[in-house]
mmCIF file of C-alpha atoms in Angstrom:
data_model
loop_
_atom_site.group_PDB
_atom_site.id
_atom_site.type_symbol
_atom_site.label_atom_id
_atom_site.label_comp_id
_atom_site.label_asym_id
_atom_site.label_seq_id
_atom_site.Cartn_x
_atom_site.Cartn_y
_atom_site.Cartn_z
ATOM 1 C CA MET A 484 119.816 120.685 21.160
ATOM 2 C CA SER A 485 117.957 123.741 19.923
ATOM 3 C CA ARG A 486 117.955 126.894 22.012
ATOM 4 C CA LYS A 487 114.171 126.610 22.479
ATOM 5 C CA ARG A 488 114.378 122.965 23.613
ATOM 6 C CA LEU A 489 117.252 123.852 25.957
ATOM 7 C CA GLN A 490 115.222 126.659 27.524
ATOM 8 C CA GLN A 491 112.181 124.407 27.957
ATOM 9 C CA LEU A 492 114.293 121.752 29.649
ATOM 10 C CA VAL A 493 116.029 124.321 31.864
ATOM 11 C CA ASP A 494 112.662 125.780 32.903
ATOM 12 C CA SER A 495 111.207 122.350 33.623
ATOM 13 C CA LEU A 496 114.229 121.074 35.568
ATOM 14 C CA GLY A 497 114.738 124.433 37.254
ATOM 15 C CA HIS A 498 111.372 123.939 38.941
ATOM 16 C CA SER A 499 111.619 120.216 39.679
ATOM 17 C CA THR A 500 115.283 120.070 40.759
ATOM 18 C CA LYS A 501 115.653 121.425 44.283
ATOM 19 C CA HIS A 502 119.411 121.728 44.572
ATOM 20 C CA PHE A 503 120.439 123.582 41.397
ATOM 21 C CA ASN A 504 119.402 127.008 40.175
ATOM 22 C CA LYS A 505 118.437 127.545 36.522
ATOM 23 C CA SER A 506 121.909 128.715 35.547
ATOM 24 C CA GLU A 507 123.470 125.566 37.016
ATOM 25 C CA VAL A 508 120.849 123.383 35.327
ATOM 26 C CA GLU A 509 121.659 125.028 31.997
ATOM 27 C CA CYS A 510 125.401 124.419 32.496
ATOM 28 C CA LEU A 511 124.787 120.762 33.359
ATOM 29 C CA ILE A 512 122.620 120.271 30.269
ATOM 30 C CA LYS A 513 125.243 121.935 28.061
ATOM 31 C CA LEU A 514 127.925 119.695 29.586
ATOM 32 C CA PHE A 515 125.687 116.687 28.966
ATOM 33 C CA ASP A 516 125.217 117.695 25.315
ATOM 34 C CA LYS A 517 128.956 118.261 24.882
ATOM 35 C CA LEU A 518 129.816 114.851 26.339
ATOM 36 C CA VAL A 519 127.143 113.137 24.236
ATOM 37 C CA ALA A 520 128.404 114.889 21.078
ATOM 38 C CA GLU A 521 131.930 113.596 21.770
ATOM 39 C CA SER A 522 130.644 110.056 22.267
ATOM 40 C CA SER A 523 130.865 107.341 19.649
ATOM 41 C CA SER A 524 128.163 105.304 21.385
ATOM 42 C CA ARG A 525 125.212 104.021 19.408
ATOM 43 C CA PHE A 526 123.045 105.433 22.223
ATOM 44 C CA ALA A 527 124.511 108.942 21.820
ATOM 45 C CA ALA A 528 121.265 110.392 20.465
ATOM 46 C CA ALA A 529 119.453 109.299 23.644
ATOM 47 C CA GLY A 530 122.193 110.078 26.173
ATOM 48 C CA PHE A 531 124.905 108.221 28.101
ATOM 49 C CA ASP A 532 125.211 104.476 27.857
ATOM 50 C CA ARG A 533 126.797 102.426 30.675
ATOM 51 C CA SER A 534 130.302 102.667 29.269
ATOM 52 C CA MET A 535 130.228 106.425 28.847
ATOM 53 C CA PHE A 536 128.657 106.942 32.276
ATOM 54 C CA ARG A 537 131.338 104.749 33.873
ATOM 55 C CA ASP A 538 134.033 106.828 32.164
ATOM 56 C CA ILE A 539 132.462 109.961 33.657
ATOM 57 C CA LEU A 540 132.226 108.417 37.138
ATOM 58 C CA HIS A 541 135.850 107.366 36.908
ATOM 59 C CA SER A 542 137.256 110.659 35.612
ATOM 60 C CA ALA A 543 135.071 113.029 37.663
ATOM 61 C CA PHE A 544 134.696 111.100 40.929
ATOM 62 C CA GLY A 545 137.544 108.575 40.915
ATOM 63 C CA MET A 546 135.209 105.568 41.024
ATOM 64 C CA THR A 547 136.827 102.354 39.860
ATOM 65 C CA GLU A 548 134.783 99.503 41.324
ATOM 66 C CA GLU A 549 132.610 97.920 38.617
ATOM 67 C CA MET A 550 129.665 96.865 40.781
ATOM 68 C CA MET A 551 129.457 100.279 42.447
ATOM 69 C CA MET A 552 129.490 102.073 39.086
ATOM 70 C CA GLU A 553 126.795 99.732 37.781
ATOM 71 C CA ARG A 554 124.581 100.426 40.796
ATOM 72 C CA VAL A 555 125.102 104.194 40.481
ATOM 73 C CA PHE A 556 124.177 103.897 36.793
ATOM 74 C CA ARG A 557 120.962 102.093 37.734
ATOM 75 C CA ALA A 558 120.125 104.735 40.337
ATOM 76 C CA PHE A 559 120.474 107.479 37.706
ATOM 77 C CA ASP A 560 118.603 105.495 34.999
ATOM 78 C CA ARG A 561 115.112 106.026 36.415
ATOM 79 C CA ASP A 562 113.233 104.699 33.375
ATOM 80 C CA ASN A 563 115.453 101.573 33.124
ATOM 81 C CA ASN A 564 116.139 102.025 29.410
ATOM 82 C CA SER A 565 119.925 101.521 29.817
ATOM 83 C CA CYS A 566 120.587 105.127 28.895
ATOM 84 C CA ILE A 567 120.961 108.291 31.005
ATOM 85 C CA SER A 568 118.922 111.184 29.582
ATOM 86 C CA ALA A 569 119.611 114.873 30.227
ATOM 87 C CA THR A 570 116.772 114.924 32.771
ATOM 88 C CA GLU A 571 118.095 111.846 34.599
ATOM 89 C CA TRP A 572 121.599 113.380 34.534
ATOM 90 C CA VAL A 573 120.522 116.644 36.183
ATOM 91 C CA GLU A 574 118.156 115.006 38.683
ATOM 92 C CA GLY A 575 120.747 112.359 39.595
ATOM 93 C CA LEU A 576 123.522 114.908 40.088
ATOM 94 C CA SER A 577 121.176 117.035 42.181
ATOM 95 C CA VAL A 578 120.983 114.297 44.820
ATOM 96 C CA PHE A 579 124.500 112.926 44.259
ATOM 97 C CA LEU A 580 126.204 116.306 44.700
ATOM 98 C CA ARG A 581 123.853 118.415 46.778
ATOM 99 C CA GLY A 582 121.138 116.227 48.194
ATOM 100 C CA THR A 583 120.008 116.506 51.779
ATOM 101 C CA LEU A 584 121.232 113.882 54.233
ATOM 102 C CA GLU A 585 117.896 112.079 53.931
ATOM 103 C CA GLU A 586 118.050 112.108 50.102
ATOM 104 C CA LYS A 587 121.612 110.783 50.140
ATOM 105 C CA ILE A 588 120.697 108.034 52.601
ATOM 106 C CA LYS A 589 117.814 106.980 50.346
ATOM 107 C CA TYR A 590 120.113 107.111 47.318
ATOM 108 C CA CYS A 591 122.812 104.995 49.027
ATOM 109 C CA PHE A 592 120.178 102.524 50.177
ATOM 110 C CA GLU A 593 118.988 102.170 46.573
ATOM 111 C CA VAL A 594 122.577 101.551 45.439
ATOM 112 C CA TYR A 595 123.216 98.871 48.109
ATOM 113 C CA ASP A 596 119.803 97.131 47.851
ATOM 114 C CA LEU A 597 120.943 94.852 45.034
ATOM 115 C CA ASN A 598 117.746 92.844 44.644
ATOM 116 C CA GLY A 599 115.360 95.765 45.177
ATOM 117 C CA ASP A 600 113.447 94.117 48.018
ATOM 118 C CA GLY A 601 113.625 97.127 50.336
ATOM 119 C CA TYR A 602 116.223 95.542 52.631
ATOM 120 C CA ILE A 603 120.018 95.375 52.664
ATOM 121 C CA SER A 604 121.099 91.881 53.633
ATOM 122 C CA ARG A 605 124.490 90.811 54.937
ATOM 123 C CA GLU A 606 125.197 89.264 51.542
ATOM 124 C CA GLU A 607 124.323 92.472 49.667
ATOM 125 C CA MET A 608 126.555 94.509 51.947
ATOM 126 C CA PHE A 609 129.352 91.964 51.559
ATOM 127 C CA GLN A 610 129.060 92.022 47.755
ATOM 128 C CA MET A 611 129.243 95.815 47.640
ATOM 129 C CA LEU A 612 132.202 96.049 50.023
ATOM 130 C CA LYS A 613 134.355 93.146 48.881
ATOM 131 C CA ASN A 614 135.769 94.911 45.819
ATOM 132 C CA CYS A 615 135.831 98.380 47.366
ATOM 133 C CA LEU A 616 138.181 97.580 50.238
ATOM 134 C CA LEU A 617 141.888 96.907 49.828
ATOM 135 C CA LYS A 618 142.897 93.400 50.727
ATOM 136 C CA GLN A 619 145.996 92.908 52.842
ATOM 137 C CA PRO A 620 148.457 90.467 51.220
ATOM 138 C CA SER A 621 149.143 88.816 54.576
ATOM 139 C CA GLU A 622 145.544 87.738 55.100
ATOM 140 C CA GLU A 623 144.834 84.032 54.590
ATOM 141 C CA ASP A 624 141.175 84.679 53.786
ATOM 142 C CA PRO A 625 140.841 88.294 52.629
ATOM 143 C CA ASP A 626 137.040 88.015 52.633
ATOM 144 C CA GLU A 627 137.090 87.292 56.371
ATOM 145 C CA GLY A 628 137.948 90.921 57.203
ATOM 146 C CA ILE A 629 135.080 92.125 55.039
ATOM 147 C CA LYS A 630 132.688 89.685 56.737
ATOM 148 C CA ASP A 631 133.855 91.029 60.105
ATOM 149 C CA LEU A 632 133.224 94.599 58.936
ATOM 150 C CA VAL A 633 129.723 93.662 57.736
ATOM 151 C CA ASP A 634 128.998 91.981 61.096
ATOM 152 C CA ILE A 635 130.158 95.078 62.997
ATOM 153 C CA ALA A 636 128.009 97.336 60.796
ATOM 154 C CA MET A 637 124.953 95.091 61.186
ATOM 155 C CA LYS A 638 125.346 94.946 64.974
ATOM 156 C CA LYS A 639 125.738 98.719 65.136
ATOM 157 C CA MET A 640 122.602 99.259 63.033
ATOM 158 C CA ALA A 641 120.669 96.748 65.137
ATOM 159 C CA SER A 642 121.667 98.539 68.342
ATOM 160 C CA ILE A 643 120.564 101.895 66.886
ATOM 161 C CA TYR A 644 117.284 100.382 65.693
ATOM 162 C CA LEU A 645 116.550 98.878 69.110
ATOM 163 C CA LEU A 646 116.997 102.202 70.944
#
């Protein structure tokens, strides 16, 4: 990226991104460019593809669950072009790392709302949790514990909502 283009992007994102200052935005863009340059992906000119983004999530944040990484990818990929641009990278990290409680709640909701209907159903919650939680080898039906956890969470949310 040219110095002029970098400065334009830093200025633009420095104003639109609430949680990073211009120096931090510049560092994140330089990191993005470095990671893209090291990539062998056919999407490298446009940014991170799914595979590269998953590698970053795994190495930087210890994420290993496939469905969770896919949903985080979709939350970052605002234009749904299957590629994370420098702008999407900085804006996504702004919420992911330093967002307000409200922003993080909205972000998590977007990750868990698998069908995008504005609601998180029992089934969606079950699907997101079933591969994230360790199964005990002694359990006859390991999914039963997850279903119980989903039921407890749903009852708790219902009681809060009804207050």
